[in-house]
Tab-separated table of C-alpha atoms in Angstrom:
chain	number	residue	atom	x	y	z
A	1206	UNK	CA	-7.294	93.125	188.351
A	1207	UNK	CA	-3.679	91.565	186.589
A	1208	UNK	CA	-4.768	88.572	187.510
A	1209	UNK	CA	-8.005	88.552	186.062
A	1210	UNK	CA	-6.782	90.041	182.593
A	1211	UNK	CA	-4.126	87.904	182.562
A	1212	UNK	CA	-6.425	84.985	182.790
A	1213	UNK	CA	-8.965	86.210	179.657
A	1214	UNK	CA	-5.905	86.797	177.489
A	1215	UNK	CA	-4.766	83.247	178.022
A	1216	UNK	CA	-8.743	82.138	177.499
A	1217	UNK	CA	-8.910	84.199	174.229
A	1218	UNK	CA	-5.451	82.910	173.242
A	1219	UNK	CA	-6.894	79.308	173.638
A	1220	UNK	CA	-10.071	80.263	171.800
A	1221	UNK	CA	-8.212	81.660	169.012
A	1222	UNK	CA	-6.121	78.307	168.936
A	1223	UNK	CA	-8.790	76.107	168.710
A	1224	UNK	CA	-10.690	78.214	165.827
A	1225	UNK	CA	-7.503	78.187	163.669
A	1226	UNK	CA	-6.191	75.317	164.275
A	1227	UNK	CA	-3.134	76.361	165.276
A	1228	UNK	CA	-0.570	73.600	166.494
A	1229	UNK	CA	1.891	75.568	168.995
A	1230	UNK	CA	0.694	79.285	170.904
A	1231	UNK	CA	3.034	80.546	173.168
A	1232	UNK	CA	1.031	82.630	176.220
A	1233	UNK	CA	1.709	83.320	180.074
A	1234	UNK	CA	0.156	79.793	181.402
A	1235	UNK	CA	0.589	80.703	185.070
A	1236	UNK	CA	-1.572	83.310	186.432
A	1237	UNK	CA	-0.014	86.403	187.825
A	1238	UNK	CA	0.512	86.019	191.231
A	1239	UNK	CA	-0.922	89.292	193.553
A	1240	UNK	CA	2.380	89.585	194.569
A	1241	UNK	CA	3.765	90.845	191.096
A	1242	UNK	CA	5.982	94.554	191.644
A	1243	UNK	CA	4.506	95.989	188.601
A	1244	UNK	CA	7.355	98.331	189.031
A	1245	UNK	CA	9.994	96.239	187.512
A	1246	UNK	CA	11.361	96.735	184.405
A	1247	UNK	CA	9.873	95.198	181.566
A	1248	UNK	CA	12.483	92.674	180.881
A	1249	UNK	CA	12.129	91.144	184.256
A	1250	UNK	CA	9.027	89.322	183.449
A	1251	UNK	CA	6.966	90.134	179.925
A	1252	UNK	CA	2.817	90.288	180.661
A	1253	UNK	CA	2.378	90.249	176.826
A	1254	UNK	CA	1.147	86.277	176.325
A	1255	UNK	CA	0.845	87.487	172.344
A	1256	UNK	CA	4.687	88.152	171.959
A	1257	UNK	CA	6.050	85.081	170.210
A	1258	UNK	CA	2.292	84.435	168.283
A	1259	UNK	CA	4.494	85.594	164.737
A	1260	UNK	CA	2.428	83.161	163.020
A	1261	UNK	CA	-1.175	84.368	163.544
A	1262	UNK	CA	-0.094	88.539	163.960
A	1263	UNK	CA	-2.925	89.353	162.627
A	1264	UNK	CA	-6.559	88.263	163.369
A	1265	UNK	CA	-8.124	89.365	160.180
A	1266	UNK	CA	-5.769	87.061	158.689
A	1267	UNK	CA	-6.617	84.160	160.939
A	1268	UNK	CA	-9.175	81.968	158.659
A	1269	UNK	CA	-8.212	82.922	155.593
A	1270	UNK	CA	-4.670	81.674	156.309
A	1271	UNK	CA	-6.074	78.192	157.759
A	1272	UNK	CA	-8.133	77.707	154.344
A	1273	UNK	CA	-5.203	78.216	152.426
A	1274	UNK	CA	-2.841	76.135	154.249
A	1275	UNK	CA	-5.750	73.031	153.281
A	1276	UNK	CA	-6.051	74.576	149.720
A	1277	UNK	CA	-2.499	73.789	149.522
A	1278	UNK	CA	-2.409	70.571	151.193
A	1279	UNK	CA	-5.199	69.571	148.730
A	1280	UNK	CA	-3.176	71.045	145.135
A	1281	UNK	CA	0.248	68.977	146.712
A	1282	UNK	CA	-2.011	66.097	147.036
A	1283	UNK	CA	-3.751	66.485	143.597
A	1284	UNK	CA	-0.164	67.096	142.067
A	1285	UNK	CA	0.812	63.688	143.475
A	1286	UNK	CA	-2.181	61.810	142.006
A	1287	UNK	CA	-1.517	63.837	138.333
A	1288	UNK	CA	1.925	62.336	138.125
A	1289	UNK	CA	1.172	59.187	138.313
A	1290	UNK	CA	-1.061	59.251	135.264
A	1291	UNK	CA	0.199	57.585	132.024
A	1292	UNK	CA	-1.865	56.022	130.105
A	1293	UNK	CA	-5.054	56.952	128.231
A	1294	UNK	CA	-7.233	54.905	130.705
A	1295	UNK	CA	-5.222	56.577	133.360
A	1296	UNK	CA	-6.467	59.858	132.507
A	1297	UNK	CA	-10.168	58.761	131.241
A	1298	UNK	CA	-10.220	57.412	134.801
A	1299	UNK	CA	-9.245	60.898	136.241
A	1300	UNK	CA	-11.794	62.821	134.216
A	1301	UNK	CA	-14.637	60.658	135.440
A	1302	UNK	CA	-13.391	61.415	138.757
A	1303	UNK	CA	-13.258	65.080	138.415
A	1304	UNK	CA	-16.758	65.408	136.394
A	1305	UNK	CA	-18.389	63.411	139.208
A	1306	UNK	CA	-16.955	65.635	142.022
A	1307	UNK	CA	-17.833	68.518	140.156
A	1308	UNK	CA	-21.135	67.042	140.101
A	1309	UNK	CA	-21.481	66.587	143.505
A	1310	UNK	CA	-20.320	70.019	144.137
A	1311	UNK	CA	-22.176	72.174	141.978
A	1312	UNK	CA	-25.303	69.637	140.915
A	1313	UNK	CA	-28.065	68.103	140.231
A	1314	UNK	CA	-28.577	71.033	137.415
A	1315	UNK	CA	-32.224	70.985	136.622
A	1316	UNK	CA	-34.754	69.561	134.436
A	1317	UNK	CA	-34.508	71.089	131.024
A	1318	UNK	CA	-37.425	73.260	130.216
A	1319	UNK	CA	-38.667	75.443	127.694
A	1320	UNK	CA	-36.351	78.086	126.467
A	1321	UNK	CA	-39.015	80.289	125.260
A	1322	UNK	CA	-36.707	82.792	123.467
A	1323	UNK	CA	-37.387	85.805	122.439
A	1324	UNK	CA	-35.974	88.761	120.067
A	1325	UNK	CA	-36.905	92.260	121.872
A	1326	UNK	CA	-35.040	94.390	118.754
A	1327	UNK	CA	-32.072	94.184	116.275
A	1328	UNK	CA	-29.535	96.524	115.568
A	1329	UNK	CA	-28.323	96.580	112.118
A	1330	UNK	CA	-24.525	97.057	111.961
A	1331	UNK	CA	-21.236	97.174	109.190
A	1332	UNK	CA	-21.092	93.871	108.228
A	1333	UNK	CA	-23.482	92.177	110.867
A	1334	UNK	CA	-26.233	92.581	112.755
A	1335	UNK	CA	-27.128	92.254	116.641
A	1336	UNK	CA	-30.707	90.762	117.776
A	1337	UNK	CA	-31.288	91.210	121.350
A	1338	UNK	CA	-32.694	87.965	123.491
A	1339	UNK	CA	-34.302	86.867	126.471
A	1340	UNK	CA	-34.005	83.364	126.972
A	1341	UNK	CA	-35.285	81.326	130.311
A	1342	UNK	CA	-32.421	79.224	131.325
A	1343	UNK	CA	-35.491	77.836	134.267
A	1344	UNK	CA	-38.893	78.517	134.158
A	1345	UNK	CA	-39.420	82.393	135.005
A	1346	UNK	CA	-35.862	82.749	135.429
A	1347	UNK	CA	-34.747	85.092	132.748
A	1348	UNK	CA	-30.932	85.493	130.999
A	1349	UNK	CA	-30.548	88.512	128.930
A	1350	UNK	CA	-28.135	88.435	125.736
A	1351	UNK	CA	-27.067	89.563	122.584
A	1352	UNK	CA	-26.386	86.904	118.869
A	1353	UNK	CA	-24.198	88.762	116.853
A	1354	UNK	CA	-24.496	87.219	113.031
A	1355	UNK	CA	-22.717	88.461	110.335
A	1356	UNK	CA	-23.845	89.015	107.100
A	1357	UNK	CA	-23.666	87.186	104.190
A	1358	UNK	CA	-23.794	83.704	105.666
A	1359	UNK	CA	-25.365	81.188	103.132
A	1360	UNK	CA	-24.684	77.763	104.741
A	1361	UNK	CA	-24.616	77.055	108.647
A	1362	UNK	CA	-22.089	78.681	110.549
A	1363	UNK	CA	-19.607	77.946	113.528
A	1364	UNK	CA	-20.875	79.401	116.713
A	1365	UNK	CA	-19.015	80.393	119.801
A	1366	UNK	CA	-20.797	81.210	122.959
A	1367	UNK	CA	-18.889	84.376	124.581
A	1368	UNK	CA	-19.063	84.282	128.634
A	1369	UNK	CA	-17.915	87.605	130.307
A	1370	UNK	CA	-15.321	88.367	133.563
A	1371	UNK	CA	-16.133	89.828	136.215
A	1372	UNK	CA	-17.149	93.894	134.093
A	1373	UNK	CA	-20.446	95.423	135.443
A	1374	UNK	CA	-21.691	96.082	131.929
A	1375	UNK	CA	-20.535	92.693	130.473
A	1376	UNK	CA	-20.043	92.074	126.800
A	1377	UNK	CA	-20.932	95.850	126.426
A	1378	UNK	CA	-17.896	96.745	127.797
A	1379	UNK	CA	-14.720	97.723	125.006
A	1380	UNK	CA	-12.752	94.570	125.667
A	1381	UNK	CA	-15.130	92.041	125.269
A	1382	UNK	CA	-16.309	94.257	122.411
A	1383	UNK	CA	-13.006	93.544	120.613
A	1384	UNK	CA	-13.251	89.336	121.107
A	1385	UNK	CA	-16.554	89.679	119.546
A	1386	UNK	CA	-16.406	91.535	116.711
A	1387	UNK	CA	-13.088	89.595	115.485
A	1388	UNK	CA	-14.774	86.710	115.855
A	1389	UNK	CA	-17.765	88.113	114.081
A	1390	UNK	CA	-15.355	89.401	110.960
A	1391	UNK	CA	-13.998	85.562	110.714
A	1392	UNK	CA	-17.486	84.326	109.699
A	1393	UNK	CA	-18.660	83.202	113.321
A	1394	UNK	CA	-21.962	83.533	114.899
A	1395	UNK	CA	-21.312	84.917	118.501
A	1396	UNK	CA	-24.051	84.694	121.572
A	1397	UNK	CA	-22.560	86.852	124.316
A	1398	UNK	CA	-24.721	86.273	127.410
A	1399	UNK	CA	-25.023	88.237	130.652
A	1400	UNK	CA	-23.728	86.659	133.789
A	1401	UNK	CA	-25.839	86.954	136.887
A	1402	UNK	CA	-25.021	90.378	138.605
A	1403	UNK	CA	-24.162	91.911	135.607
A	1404	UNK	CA	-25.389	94.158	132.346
A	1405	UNK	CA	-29.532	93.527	132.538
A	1406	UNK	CA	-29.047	90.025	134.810
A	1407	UNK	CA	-28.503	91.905	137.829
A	1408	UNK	CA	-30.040	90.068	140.705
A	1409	UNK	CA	-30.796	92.608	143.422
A	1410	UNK	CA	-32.179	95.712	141.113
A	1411	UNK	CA	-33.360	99.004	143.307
A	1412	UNK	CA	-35.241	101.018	140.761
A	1413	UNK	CA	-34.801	103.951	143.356
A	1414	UNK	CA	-30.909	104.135	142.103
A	1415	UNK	CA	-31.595	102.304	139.052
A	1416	UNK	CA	-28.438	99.793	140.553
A	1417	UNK	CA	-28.201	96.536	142.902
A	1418	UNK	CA	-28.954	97.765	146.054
A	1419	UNK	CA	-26.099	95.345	146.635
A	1420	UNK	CA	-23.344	96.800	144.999
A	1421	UNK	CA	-21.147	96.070	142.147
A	1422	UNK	CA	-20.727	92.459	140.319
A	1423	UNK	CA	-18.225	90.798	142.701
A	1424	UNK	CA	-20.480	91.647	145.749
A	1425	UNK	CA	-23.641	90.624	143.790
A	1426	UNK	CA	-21.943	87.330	143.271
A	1427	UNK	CA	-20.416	86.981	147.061
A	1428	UNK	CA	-23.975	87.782	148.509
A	1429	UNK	CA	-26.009	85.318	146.500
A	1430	UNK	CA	-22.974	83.360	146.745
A	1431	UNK	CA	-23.312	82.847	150.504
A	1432	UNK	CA	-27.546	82.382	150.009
A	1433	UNK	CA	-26.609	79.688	147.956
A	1434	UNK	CA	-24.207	77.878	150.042
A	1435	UNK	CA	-26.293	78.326	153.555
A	1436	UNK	CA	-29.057	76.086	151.309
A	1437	UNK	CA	-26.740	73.380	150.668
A	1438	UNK	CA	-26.418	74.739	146.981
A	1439	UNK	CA	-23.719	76.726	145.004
A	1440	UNK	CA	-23.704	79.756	142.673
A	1441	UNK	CA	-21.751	77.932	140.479
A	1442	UNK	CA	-25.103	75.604	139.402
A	1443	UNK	CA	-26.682	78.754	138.049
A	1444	UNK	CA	-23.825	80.535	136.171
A	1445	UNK	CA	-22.837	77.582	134.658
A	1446	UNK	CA	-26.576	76.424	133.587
A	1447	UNK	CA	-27.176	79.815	131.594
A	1448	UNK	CA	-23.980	78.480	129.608
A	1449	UNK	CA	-25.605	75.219	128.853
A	1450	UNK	CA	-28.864	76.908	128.181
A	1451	UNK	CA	-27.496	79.228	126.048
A	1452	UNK	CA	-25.550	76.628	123.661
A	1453	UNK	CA	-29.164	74.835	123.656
A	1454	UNK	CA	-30.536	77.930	122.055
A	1455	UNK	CA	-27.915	78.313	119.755
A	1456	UNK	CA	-28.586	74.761	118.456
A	1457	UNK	CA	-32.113	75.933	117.432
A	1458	UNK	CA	-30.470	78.324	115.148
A	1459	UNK	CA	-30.680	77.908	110.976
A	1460	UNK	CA	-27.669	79.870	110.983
A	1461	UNK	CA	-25.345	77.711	113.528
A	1462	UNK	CA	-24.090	74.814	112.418
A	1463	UNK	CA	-24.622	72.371	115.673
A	1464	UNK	CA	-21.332	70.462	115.171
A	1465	UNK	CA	-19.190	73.561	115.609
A	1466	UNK	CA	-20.025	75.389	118.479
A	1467	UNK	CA	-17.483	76.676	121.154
A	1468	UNK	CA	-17.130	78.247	124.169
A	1469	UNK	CA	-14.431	81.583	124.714
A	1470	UNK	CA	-14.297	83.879	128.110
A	1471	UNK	CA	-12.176	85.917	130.136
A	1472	UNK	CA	-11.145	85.886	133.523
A	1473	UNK	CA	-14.130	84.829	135.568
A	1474	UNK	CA	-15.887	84.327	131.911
A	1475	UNK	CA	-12.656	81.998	131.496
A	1476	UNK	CA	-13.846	79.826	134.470
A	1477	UNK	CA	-17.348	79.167	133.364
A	1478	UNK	CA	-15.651	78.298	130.484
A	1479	UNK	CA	-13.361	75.317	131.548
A	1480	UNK	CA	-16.249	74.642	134.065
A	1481	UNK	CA	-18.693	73.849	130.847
A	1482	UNK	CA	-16.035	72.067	129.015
């Protein structure tokens, strides 16, 4: 019976090795003779093939610390190539580099279709008003949002498109609240948009609990997240195509002055951000 379990620890050890790519595992690589007086002390001979693994102590841990050691591999390399650059074609070069990988990786986007917008109500507020919008950022697939306009603009305005972190009510919430209405106050025509899995863009809607049947935004996003990526796609694609969407509509806007338009978020809004950029 030692012998045996000895032998599937050392063939689960090997297993484990192989998965994580481990270089060096330290386990009992002769079987346990019959022989063995199990009565000995401990110190006399140690069964326990997992005693020097310090490394990988923890199987939970065992993936998610081989993707970061080739994160980091990848950011020393990356570093490397950044300090080299030093001229203006040297870093012209480098952003054709990045926008084509980033192309690759979240691309092709999609043909661009009618936006057919439309204004379901407006709330009339101190000093500006709010029309609520459906706009379809694809054909039939719809992206809810609010344009915030203050009043008493009488030539075309600067726009900023607001994109939201990671909240489950989005721009509703207080915070994002604040960024809007202090850009409002400064003369600015805001579009706050709902990201997918959040406020009225949630993807998985049970009517039953009036909630995703999913759960809360970061799971709606890690669950369509892995849909996309098991059909060659990413969820990136459609997060960051509502953004360019979006600053298509506000272009059709009397108020927004075209030439002016930018692009503000926080945390995970902050990422779509420098993604669209």
């Amino acid at each position: 019976i030692f012998h045996n379990m000895a032998t599937r620890y050392y063939c689960i050890a090997l297993a484990c090795c192989v998965f994580a790519g481990v270089e060096v595992l330290y386990a009992q690589k002769d079987p346990i003779p019959r022989h063995v007086d199990l009565a000995r002390k401990p110190e006399q001979e140690n069964l326990n093939v997992f005693d020097q693994w310090i490394r990988w102590n923890n199987p939970g841990s065992l993936l998610i610390n081989h993707l970061t050691k080739q994160a980091f591999e990848h950011y020393a390399i990356r570093d490397q190539e950044i300090a080299r650059l030093a001229t203006r074609n040297d870093w012209t070069t480098r952003q054709q580099l990045v926008r084509k990988k980033l192309m690759e990786i979240v691309g092709p986007f999609p043909e661009k279709t009618p936006l057919n917008p439309r204004i379901t109500g407006v709330l009339k507020k101190d000093g500006y008003k709010v029309e609520k919008i459906i706009y379809e950022s694809m054909p039939g697939f719809y992206v809810s949002a609010c344009l915030f306009i203050p009043d008493g603009i009488k030539k075309k305005a600067p726009a900023v498109l607001n994109l939201i972190g990671h909240e489950q009510e989005s721009f509703r919430a207080e915070l994002d609240q604040v960024i809007i209405l202090n850009l409002v106050k400064k003369g600015i025509v805001v579009l706050a948009i709902d990201p997918l899995g959040q406020g009225e863009h949630v993807q998985y809607y049970d009517p039953e609990v009036k909630f995703s049947s999913i759960g809360y935004s970061v799971v709606e996003h890690c669950y369509f997240g892995n849909q996309c990526f098991l059909s060659g796609s990413s969820s990136a694609r459609y997060f960051l195509w509502d953004g360019i969407r979006a600053i298509d509509y506000l272009v059709t806007r009397k108020e927004v002055d075209s030439e002016k338009i930018g692009v503000t978020g926080f945390s995970g809004g902050g990422t779509v951000t420098s993604y669209l950029g």
